[in-house]
mmCIF file of C-alpha atoms in Angstrom:
data_model
loop_
_atom_site.group_PDB
_atom_site.id
_atom_site.type_symbol
_atom_site.label_atom_id
_atom_site.label_comp_id
_atom_site.label_asym_id
_atom_site.label_seq_id
_atom_site.Cartn_x
_atom_site.Cartn_y
_atom_site.Cartn_z
ATOM 1 C CA UNK A 520 0.106 -0.330 0.227
ATOM 2 C CA UNK A 521 3.309 2.264 -0.115
ATOM 3 C CA UNK A 522 2.334 4.217 -3.302
ATOM 4 C CA UNK A 523 -0.862 4.561 -2.311
ATOM 5 C CA UNK A 524 -0.460 6.030 1.065
ATOM 6 C CA UNK A 525 1.911 8.485 -0.889
ATOM 7 C CA UNK A 526 -0.192 9.762 -3.227
ATOM 8 C CA UNK A 527 -2.782 10.543 -0.717
ATOM 9 C CA UNK A 528 -0.639 12.493 1.818
ATOM 10 C CA UNK A 529 0.977 14.282 -0.823
ATOM 11 C CA UNK A 530 -2.214 15.511 -1.827
ATOM 12 C CA UNK A 531 -3.598 16.151 1.917
ATOM 13 C CA UNK A 532 -0.435 18.142 2.299
ATOM 14 C CA UNK A 533 -1.503 20.745 -0.319
ATOM 15 C CA UNK A 534 -5.080 20.937 1.832
ATOM 16 C CA UNK A 535 -3.133 21.584 5.288
ATOM 17 C CA UNK A 536 -3.486 25.312 4.934
ATOM 18 C CA UNK A 537 -7.109 25.042 4.166
ATOM 19 C CA UNK A 538 -7.809 23.234 7.532
ATOM 20 C CA UNK A 539 -4.901 24.639 9.781
ATOM 21 C CA UNK A 540 -6.065 27.387 12.499
ATOM 22 C CA UNK A 541 -8.450 27.324 15.161
ATOM 23 C CA UNK A 542 -11.526 25.696 15.643
ATOM 24 C CA UNK A 543 -14.995 27.533 15.275
ATOM 25 C CA UNK A 544 -16.652 26.632 18.286
ATOM 26 C CA UNK A 545 -20.206 26.164 19.049
ATOM 27 C CA UNK A 546 -21.194 22.934 21.275
ATOM 28 C CA UNK A 547 -19.190 20.333 23.575
ATOM 29 C CA UNK A 548 -20.148 16.843 23.544
ATOM 30 C CA UNK A 549 -18.606 15.550 27.301
ATOM 31 C CA UNK A 550 -17.533 12.195 26.907
ATOM 32 C CA UNK A 551 -16.429 10.693 30.087
ATOM 33 C CA UNK A 552 -14.240 7.611 31.012
ATOM 34 C CA UNK A 553 -15.412 8.354 34.856
ATOM 35 C CA UNK A 554 -18.771 7.397 33.752
ATOM 36 C CA UNK A 555 -17.564 5.033 31.185
ATOM 37 C CA UNK A 556 -15.730 3.514 34.237
ATOM 38 C CA UNK A 557 -17.939 3.553 36.895
ATOM 39 C CA UNK A 558 -21.585 4.103 35.393
ATOM 40 C CA UNK A 559 -21.406 1.598 32.660
ATOM 41 C CA UNK A 560 -18.755 -1.028 33.710
ATOM 42 C CA UNK A 561 -21.715 -3.732 32.997
ATOM 43 C CA UNK A 562 -21.783 -2.797 29.896
ATOM 44 C CA UNK A 563 -19.616 -0.708 28.516
ATOM 45 C CA UNK A 564 -21.308 -1.093 24.840
ATOM 46 C CA UNK A 565 -24.066 1.150 26.467
ATOM 47 C CA UNK A 566 -22.069 3.869 27.181
ATOM 48 C CA UNK A 567 -20.619 4.524 23.167
ATOM 49 C CA UNK A 568 -24.446 4.208 22.183
ATOM 50 C CA UNK A 569 -25.603 6.957 24.223
ATOM 51 C CA UNK A 570 -22.367 9.138 22.977
ATOM 52 C CA UNK A 571 -23.081 8.150 18.970
ATOM 53 C CA UNK A 572 -26.739 8.612 19.128
ATOM 54 C CA UNK A 573 -26.000 12.787 20.826
ATOM 55 C CA UNK A 574 -22.712 12.817 18.531
ATOM 56 C CA UNK A 575 -25.095 12.159 15.341
ATOM 57 C CA UNK A 576 -27.868 14.132 16.431
ATOM 58 C CA UNK A 577 -25.583 17.389 16.919
ATOM 59 C CA UNK A 578 -23.724 16.541 13.575
ATOM 60 C CA UNK A 579 -27.131 15.563 12.039
ATOM 61 C CA UNK A 580 -27.954 19.416 12.562
ATOM 62 C CA UNK A 581 -24.876 21.120 11.812
ATOM 63 C CA UNK A 582 -24.202 21.985 14.734
ATOM 64 C CA UNK A 583 -20.736 22.688 15.292
ATOM 65 C CA UNK A 584 -19.316 19.966 17.418
ATOM 66 C CA UNK A 585 -16.391 18.845 19.228
ATOM 67 C CA UNK A 586 -15.654 16.171 21.664
ATOM 68 C CA UNK A 587 -14.414 17.407 25.538
ATOM 69 C CA UNK A 588 -13.003 14.705 28.013
ATOM 70 C CA UNK A 589 -13.080 14.437 31.764
ATOM 71 C CA UNK A 590 -9.743 16.588 31.806
ATOM 72 C CA UNK A 591 -11.254 19.182 29.756
ATOM 73 C CA UNK A 592 -13.605 20.151 32.167
ATOM 74 C CA UNK A 593 -11.937 23.659 33.072
ATOM 75 C CA UNK A 594 -13.566 27.288 33.158
ATOM 76 C CA UNK A 595 -10.989 27.980 31.201
ATOM 77 C CA UNK A 596 -11.702 25.165 28.262
ATOM 78 C CA UNK A 597 -15.674 25.384 28.840
ATOM 79 C CA UNK A 598 -15.763 28.998 28.024
ATOM 80 C CA UNK A 599 -14.594 29.159 24.536
ATOM 81 C CA UNK A 600 -17.947 27.186 23.696
ATOM 82 C CA UNK A 601 -21.433 28.314 24.490
ATOM 83 C CA UNK A 602 -23.038 25.047 24.934
ATOM 84 C CA UNK A 603 -21.904 22.010 26.816
ATOM 85 C CA UNK A 604 -23.936 18.865 26.831
ATOM 86 C CA UNK A 605 -23.472 16.328 29.786
ATOM 87 C CA UNK A 606 -24.818 13.477 27.825
ATOM 88 C CA UNK A 607 -25.640 11.125 31.487
ATOM 89 C CA UNK A 608 -22.155 11.991 32.252
ATOM 90 C CA UNK A 609 -23.135 10.523 35.858
ATOM 91 C CA UNK A 610 -19.846 10.880 37.499
ATOM 92 C CA UNK A 611 -18.404 14.153 37.688
ATOM 93 C CA UNK A 612 -15.912 15.300 40.628
ATOM 94 C CA UNK A 613 -16.388 18.640 42.705
ATOM 95 C CA UNK A 614 -13.727 20.002 41.145
ATOM 96 C CA UNK A 615 -15.937 19.557 37.467
ATOM 97 C CA UNK A 616 -18.909 20.320 38.684
ATOM 98 C CA UNK A 617 -17.632 23.931 40.135
ATOM 99 C CA UNK A 618 -16.073 24.407 36.658
ATOM 100 C CA UNK A 619 -19.309 24.078 34.890
ATOM 101 C CA UNK A 620 -21.031 26.033 37.676
ATOM 102 C CA UNK A 621 -18.753 28.684 36.831
ATOM 103 C CA UNK A 622 -19.125 28.546 33.018
ATOM 104 C CA UNK A 623 -23.042 28.703 32.987
ATOM 105 C CA UNK A 624 -23.264 31.386 35.245
ATOM 106 C CA UNK A 625 -20.847 33.252 33.004
ATOM 107 C CA UNK A 626 -23.286 32.734 30.323
ATOM 108 C CA UNK A 627 -23.164 29.523 28.815
ATOM 109 C CA UNK A 628 -25.357 27.210 28.155
ATOM 110 C CA UNK A 629 -25.552 23.799 29.752
ATOM 111 C CA UNK A 630 -28.039 20.832 28.401
ATOM 112 C CA UNK A 631 -27.714 18.031 31.469
ATOM 113 C CA UNK A 632 -29.672 14.379 30.446
ATOM 114 C CA UNK A 633 -30.923 11.870 32.951
ATOM 115 C CA UNK A 634 -28.563 11.124 35.880
ATOM 116 C CA UNK A 635 -25.586 13.579 35.056
ATOM 117 C CA UNK A 636 -23.745 14.795 38.010
ATOM 118 C CA UNK A 637 -25.629 12.655 40.336
ATOM 119 C CA UNK A 638 -22.084 10.586 41.030
ATOM 120 C CA UNK A 639 -19.058 11.467 42.042
ATOM 121 C CA UNK A 640 -15.370 11.148 39.516
ATOM 122 C CA UNK A 641 -15.339 7.206 41.098
ATOM 123 C CA UNK A 642 -19.180 6.481 40.923
ATOM 124 C CA UNK A 643 -20.072 7.276 44.499
ATOM 125 C CA UNK A 644 -23.841 8.104 44.792
ATOM 126 C CA UNK A 645 -24.228 11.752 46.132
ATOM 127 C CA UNK A 646 -27.790 11.590 46.474
ATOM 128 C CA UNK A 647 -29.077 14.644 44.291
ATOM 129 C CA UNK A 648 -27.388 16.248 41.378
ATOM 130 C CA UNK A 649 -24.342 17.775 41.958
ATOM 131 C CA UNK A 650 -25.892 20.534 39.543
ATOM 132 C CA UNK A 651 -28.732 20.543 41.110
ATOM 133 C CA UNK A 652 -28.567 24.379 42.068
ATOM 134 C CA UNK A 653 -27.910 25.386 38.598
ATOM 135 C CA UNK A 654 -30.616 23.278 36.745
ATOM 136 C CA UNK A 655 -32.775 24.456 39.235
ATOM 137 C CA UNK A 656 -33.938 20.393 40.329
ATOM 138 C CA UNK A 657 -33.480 18.011 42.515
ATOM 139 C CA UNK A 658 -32.985 14.135 41.702
ATOM 140 C CA UNK A 659 -36.038 12.040 43.331
ATOM 141 C CA UNK A 660 -35.485 8.915 42.200
ATOM 142 C CA UNK A 661 -34.898 6.862 38.883
ATOM 143 C CA UNK A 662 -37.939 5.718 36.889
ATOM 144 C CA UNK A 663 -38.726 2.595 38.452
ATOM 145 C CA UNK A 664 -37.862 -0.748 36.061
ATOM 146 C CA UNK A 665 -40.380 -3.724 36.058
ATOM 147 C CA UNK A 666 -39.279 -6.891 33.977
ATOM 148 C CA UNK A 667 -39.483 -6.903 29.891
ATOM 149 C CA UNK A 668 -41.973 -9.719 29.137
ATOM 150 C CA UNK A 669 -40.896 -10.263 25.553
ATOM 151 C CA UNK A 670 -44.140 -13.241 25.199
ATOM 152 C CA UNK A 671 -46.612 -10.305 25.605
ATOM 153 C CA UNK A 672 -44.921 -7.400 24.420
ATOM 154 C CA UNK A 673 -44.446 -5.673 27.607
ATOM 155 C CA UNK A 674 -41.988 -2.782 27.871
ATOM 156 C CA UNK A 675 -39.863 -1.804 30.936
ATOM 157 C CA UNK A 676 -41.542 1.383 32.209
ATOM 158 C CA UNK A 677 -38.292 2.606 33.516
ATOM 159 C CA UNK A 678 -37.592 3.255 29.729
ATOM 160 C CA UNK A 679 -40.153 4.921 28.910
ATOM 161 C CA UNK A 680 -40.423 8.635 28.027
ATOM 162 C CA UNK A 681 -43.633 10.396 27.046
ATOM 163 C CA UNK A 682 -42.960 14.192 27.321
ATOM 164 C CA UNK A 683 -45.805 16.932 26.817
ATOM 165 C CA UNK A 684 -44.792 19.759 25.219
ATOM 166 C CA UNK A 685 -45.946 23.049 27.744
ATOM 167 C CA UNK A 686 -45.842 25.998 25.383
ATOM 168 C CA UNK A 687 -48.307 26.711 22.246
ATOM 169 C CA UNK A 688 -44.346 27.058 20.397
ATOM 170 C CA UNK A 689 -43.585 24.079 21.082
ATOM 171 C CA UNK A 690 -47.228 22.160 20.442
ATOM 172 C CA UNK A 691 -47.090 23.520 17.080
ATOM 173 C CA UNK A 692 -43.297 21.838 16.682
ATOM 174 C CA UNK A 693 -43.360 18.951 18.231
ATOM 175 C CA UNK A 694 -47.305 17.741 18.623
ATOM 176 C CA UNK A 695 -48.762 16.396 21.480
ATOM 177 C CA UNK A 696 -45.997 14.604 22.370
ATOM 178 C CA UNK A 697 -42.678 13.285 21.779
ATOM 179 C CA UNK A 698 -41.847 9.397 22.858
ATOM 180 C CA UNK A 699 -38.381 7.637 22.943
ATOM 181 C CA UNK A 700 -37.017 4.779 24.623
ATOM 182 C CA UNK A 701 -34.348 5.452 27.563
ATOM 183 C CA UNK A 702 -33.564 5.258 31.028
ATOM 184 C CA UNK A 703 -34.812 8.416 33.019
ATOM 185 C CA UNK A 704 -34.624 10.052 36.585
ATOM 186 C CA UNK A 705 -37.801 11.628 38.520
ATOM 187 C CA UNK A 706 -37.299 14.601 39.535
ATOM 188 C CA UNK A 707 -38.731 17.969 41.104
ATOM 189 C CA UNK A 708 -38.395 21.369 41.451
ATOM 190 C CA UNK A 709 -35.670 22.514 43.846
ATOM 191 C CA UNK A 710 -37.263 25.136 46.819
ATOM 192 C CA UNK A 711 -36.401 28.500 45.926
ATOM 193 C CA UNK A 712 -36.014 27.933 42.046
ATOM 194 C CA UNK A 713 -38.204 28.551 39.600
ATOM 195 C CA UNK A 714 -37.067 27.116 36.013
ATOM 196 C CA UNK A 715 -39.469 26.979 33.198
ATOM 197 C CA UNK A 716 -41.068 24.343 32.571
ATOM 198 C CA UNK A 717 -41.068 23.437 29.071
ATOM 199 C CA UNK A 718 -41.990 19.400 28.768
ATOM 200 C CA UNK A 719 -43.892 17.159 31.629
ATOM 201 C CA UNK A 720 -44.342 13.683 32.001
ATOM 202 C CA UNK A 721 -47.256 12.012 30.773
ATOM 203 C CA UNK A 722 -49.032 9.376 32.839
ATOM 204 C CA UNK A 723 -49.216 6.609 30.473
ATOM 205 C CA UNK A 724 -46.988 3.512 30.706
ATOM 206 C CA UNK A 725 -46.272 1.114 27.988
ATOM 207 C CA UNK A 726 -48.752 -1.895 28.455
ATOM 208 C CA UNK A 727 -48.949 -4.710 26.122
ATOM 209 C CA UNK A 728 -47.833 -5.343 21.905
ATOM 210 C CA UNK A 729 -50.492 -1.866 21.625
ATOM 211 C CA UNK A 730 -48.545 0.363 23.522
ATOM 212 C CA UNK A 731 -50.602 3.392 24.405
ATOM 213 C CA UNK A 732 -50.935 5.090 21.064
ATOM 214 C CA UNK A 733 -54.345 3.307 20.366
ATOM 215 C CA UNK A 734 -57.413 5.088 19.343
ATOM 216 C CA UNK A 735 -58.301 6.882 22.696
ATOM 217 C CA UNK A 736 -54.963 8.207 23.376
ATOM 218 C CA UNK A 737 -55.502 11.456 23.094
ATOM 219 C CA UNK A 738 -58.792 11.941 24.539
ATOM 220 C CA UNK A 739 -56.973 10.393 27.968
ATOM 221 C CA UNK A 740 -56.981 12.011 31.248
ATOM 222 C CA UNK A 741 -53.667 11.045 32.321
ATOM 223 C CA UNK A 742 -51.800 11.922 29.239
ATOM 224 C CA UNK A 743 -50.468 15.089 30.959
ATOM 225 C CA UNK A 744 -49.293 13.766 34.577
ATOM 226 C CA UNK A 745 -48.181 17.802 35.536
ATOM 227 C CA UNK A 746 -44.575 16.075 36.851
ATOM 228 C CA UNK A 747 -41.742 18.105 35.123
ATOM 229 C CA UNK A 748 -39.319 16.240 32.447
ATOM 230 C CA UNK A 749 -37.683 19.016 30.521
ATOM 231 C CA UNK A 750 -36.501 22.627 32.394
ATOM 232 C CA UNK A 751 -34.881 25.823 31.188
ATOM 233 C CA UNK A 752 -33.330 27.377 34.694
ATOM 234 C CA UNK A 753 -31.576 30.905 34.362
ATOM 235 C CA UNK A 754 -28.338 30.835 36.651
ATOM 236 C CA UNK A 755 -26.032 33.920 36.526
ATOM 237 C CA UNK A 756 -25.937 35.128 33.484
ATOM 238 C CA UNK A 757 -26.419 31.583 31.546
ATOM 239 C CA UNK A 758 -28.978 29.152 30.905
ATOM 240 C CA UNK A 759 -29.257 25.349 32.311
ATOM 241 C CA UNK A 760 -31.584 22.731 30.316
ATOM 242 C CA UNK A 761 -32.484 19.662 32.074
ATOM 243 C CA UNK A 762 -34.064 16.357 30.096
ATOM 244 C CA UNK A 763 -35.132 13.713 32.426
ATOM 245 C CA UNK A 764 -34.496 10.677 29.378
ATOM 246 C CA UNK A 765 -31.158 9.768 27.818
ATOM 247 C CA UNK A 766 -31.882 11.262 24.454
ATOM 248 C CA UNK A 767 -28.374 10.053 23.304
ATOM 249 C CA UNK A 768 -29.863 6.440 24.343
ATOM 250 C CA UNK A 769 -33.016 7.118 22.968
ATOM 251 C CA UNK A 770 -31.599 8.030 19.434
ATOM 252 C CA UNK A 771 -29.290 5.333 18.753
ATOM 253 C CA UNK A 772 -32.264 2.999 19.896
ATOM 254 C CA UNK A 773 -34.559 4.465 17.468
ATOM 255 C CA UNK A 774 -33.421 7.769 15.735
ATOM 256 C CA UNK A 775 -36.278 9.471 15.225
ATOM 257 C CA UNK A 776 -36.269 13.079 13.662
ATOM 258 C CA UNK A 777 -38.159 14.529 16.236
ATOM 259 C CA UNK A 778 -35.834 13.592 18.910
ATOM 260 C CA UNK A 779 -33.099 15.511 16.543
ATOM 261 C CA UNK A 780 -35.147 18.205 16.494
ATOM 262 C CA UNK A 781 -35.051 18.612 19.521
ATOM 263 C CA UNK A 782 -32.001 18.785 20.640
ATOM 264 C CA UNK A 783 -31.314 20.987 17.757
ATOM 265 C CA UNK A 784 -33.869 23.110 19.213
ATOM 266 C CA UNK A 785 -32.068 23.339 22.947
ATOM 267 C CA UNK A 786 -28.611 23.867 21.640
ATOM 268 C CA UNK A 787 -29.870 26.537 19.642
ATOM 269 C CA UNK A 788 -30.379 28.290 22.743
ATOM 270 C CA UNK A 789 -27.105 29.913 22.422
ATOM 271 C CA UNK A 790 -26.473 31.550 18.710
ATOM 272 C CA UNK A 791 -24.505 29.832 16.485
ATOM 273 C CA UNK A 792 -21.301 31.047 14.785
ATOM 274 C CA UNK A 793 -21.981 29.592 11.773
ATOM 275 C CA UNK A 794 -25.396 28.000 10.249
ATOM 276 C CA UNK A 795 -26.039 25.774 6.786
ATOM 277 C CA UNK A 796 -29.244 24.512 5.435
ATOM 278 C CA UNK A 797 -28.537 21.234 4.301
ATOM 279 C CA UNK A 798 -29.286 17.727 4.131
ATOM 280 C CA UNK A 799 -28.588 15.404 7.529
ATOM 281 C CA UNK A 800 -25.588 13.768 5.686
ATOM 282 C CA UNK A 801 -24.009 16.855 5.887
ATOM 283 C CA UNK A 802 -21.118 17.223 8.605
ATOM 284 C CA UNK A 803 -20.248 20.998 8.640
ATOM 285 C CA UNK A 804 -16.804 22.278 10.576
ATOM 286 C CA UNK A 805 -15.149 25.389 9.697
ATOM 287 C CA UNK A 806 -11.588 26.808 11.314
ATOM 288 C CA UNK A 807 -9.964 30.708 11.708
ATOM 289 C CA UNK A 808 -8.132 30.368 9.631
ATOM 290 C CA UNK A 809 -6.163 33.723 9.871
ATOM 291 C CA UNK A 810 -7.503 36.810 11.277
ATOM 292 C CA UNK A 811 -10.601 38.184 9.409
ATOM 293 C CA UNK A 812 -10.932 34.738 7.792
ATOM 294 C CA UNK A 813 -12.909 31.443 8.338
ATOM 295 C CA UNK A 814 -12.515 28.173 6.002
ATOM 296 C CA UNK A 815 -15.974 26.186 6.200
ATOM 297 C CA UNK A 816 -16.262 22.443 5.393
ATOM 298 C CA UNK A 817 -19.163 20.441 3.975
ATOM 299 C CA UNK A 818 -18.669 17.153 4.210
ATOM 300 C CA UNK A 819 -21.173 14.579 2.883
ATOM 301 C CA UNK A 820 -20.666 12.334 5.162
ATOM 302 C CA UNK A 821 -21.513 8.610 3.413
ATOM 303 C CA UNK A 822 -22.270 6.540 6.910
ATOM 304 C CA UNK A 823 -24.658 8.936 8.863
ATOM 305 C CA UNK A 824 -25.865 6.538 11.393
ATOM 306 C CA UNK A 825 -29.693 6.692 9.380
ATOM 307 C CA UNK A 826 -28.289 5.758 5.918
ATOM 308 C CA UNK A 827 -31.967 5.951 4.365
ATOM 309 C CA UNK A 828 -31.063 10.001 4.801
#
């Protein structure tokens, strides 16, 4: 393969000046070795699935996204970005929690899902979110899981997320509900906090092979339980968004456009520096190659997670 590789690298070197410089930043997606080792030690593949699901949603929405690791959770690094996504980052140290708190306080946007910050860096349960003050919500419990009965088609109720929009704008965009299958947490509004409740939990659960999506679904009085499911809290100069279900896991299992559109909406709480209107298969990256000049790359990705797009 020597001749082929030499030819490829010769061509690549000609393009070096077009990809050098600082990247234009918007979303930092946290991929945590701490959470992998202490939160997902019984099923590490599940950790990579939720990371892939979150990354796919962000990339398919043409949001400038970079991965950050545990050592990057410092104030100086985080403040280079407008949005930080904790995709069920359950294991965070006190120092990392403090850095994230200061990032939001200075004007950053935090998106945290499921059990993010519930444990310390060694997996010891705190009993509440380390970021509870920032999020404006307290952790109550993981949604109770029930055995899956494959014979009768019963789905684990602990992974049934049906969330109901609470504003006319959200109802117009998403319809009467958003549904996905992923782990979820029960939360309560933190005393003294006043987060905006954007979605509530539905009182419905999956039962039997038909599930709740039957003819009488929209007329049922238990469609909306009133319990908070997706909240938005002002903290300092910034915004903290909490989602009770694991969006990354949900998208990997069933890559519904509705989920991608939801995360896209949340991540645009902070205005991106660059926006593109393009099919989902297009990846967007950009570099500040020299003062006053930005180089934008549009990559036709041949291997999206949803190939029929």
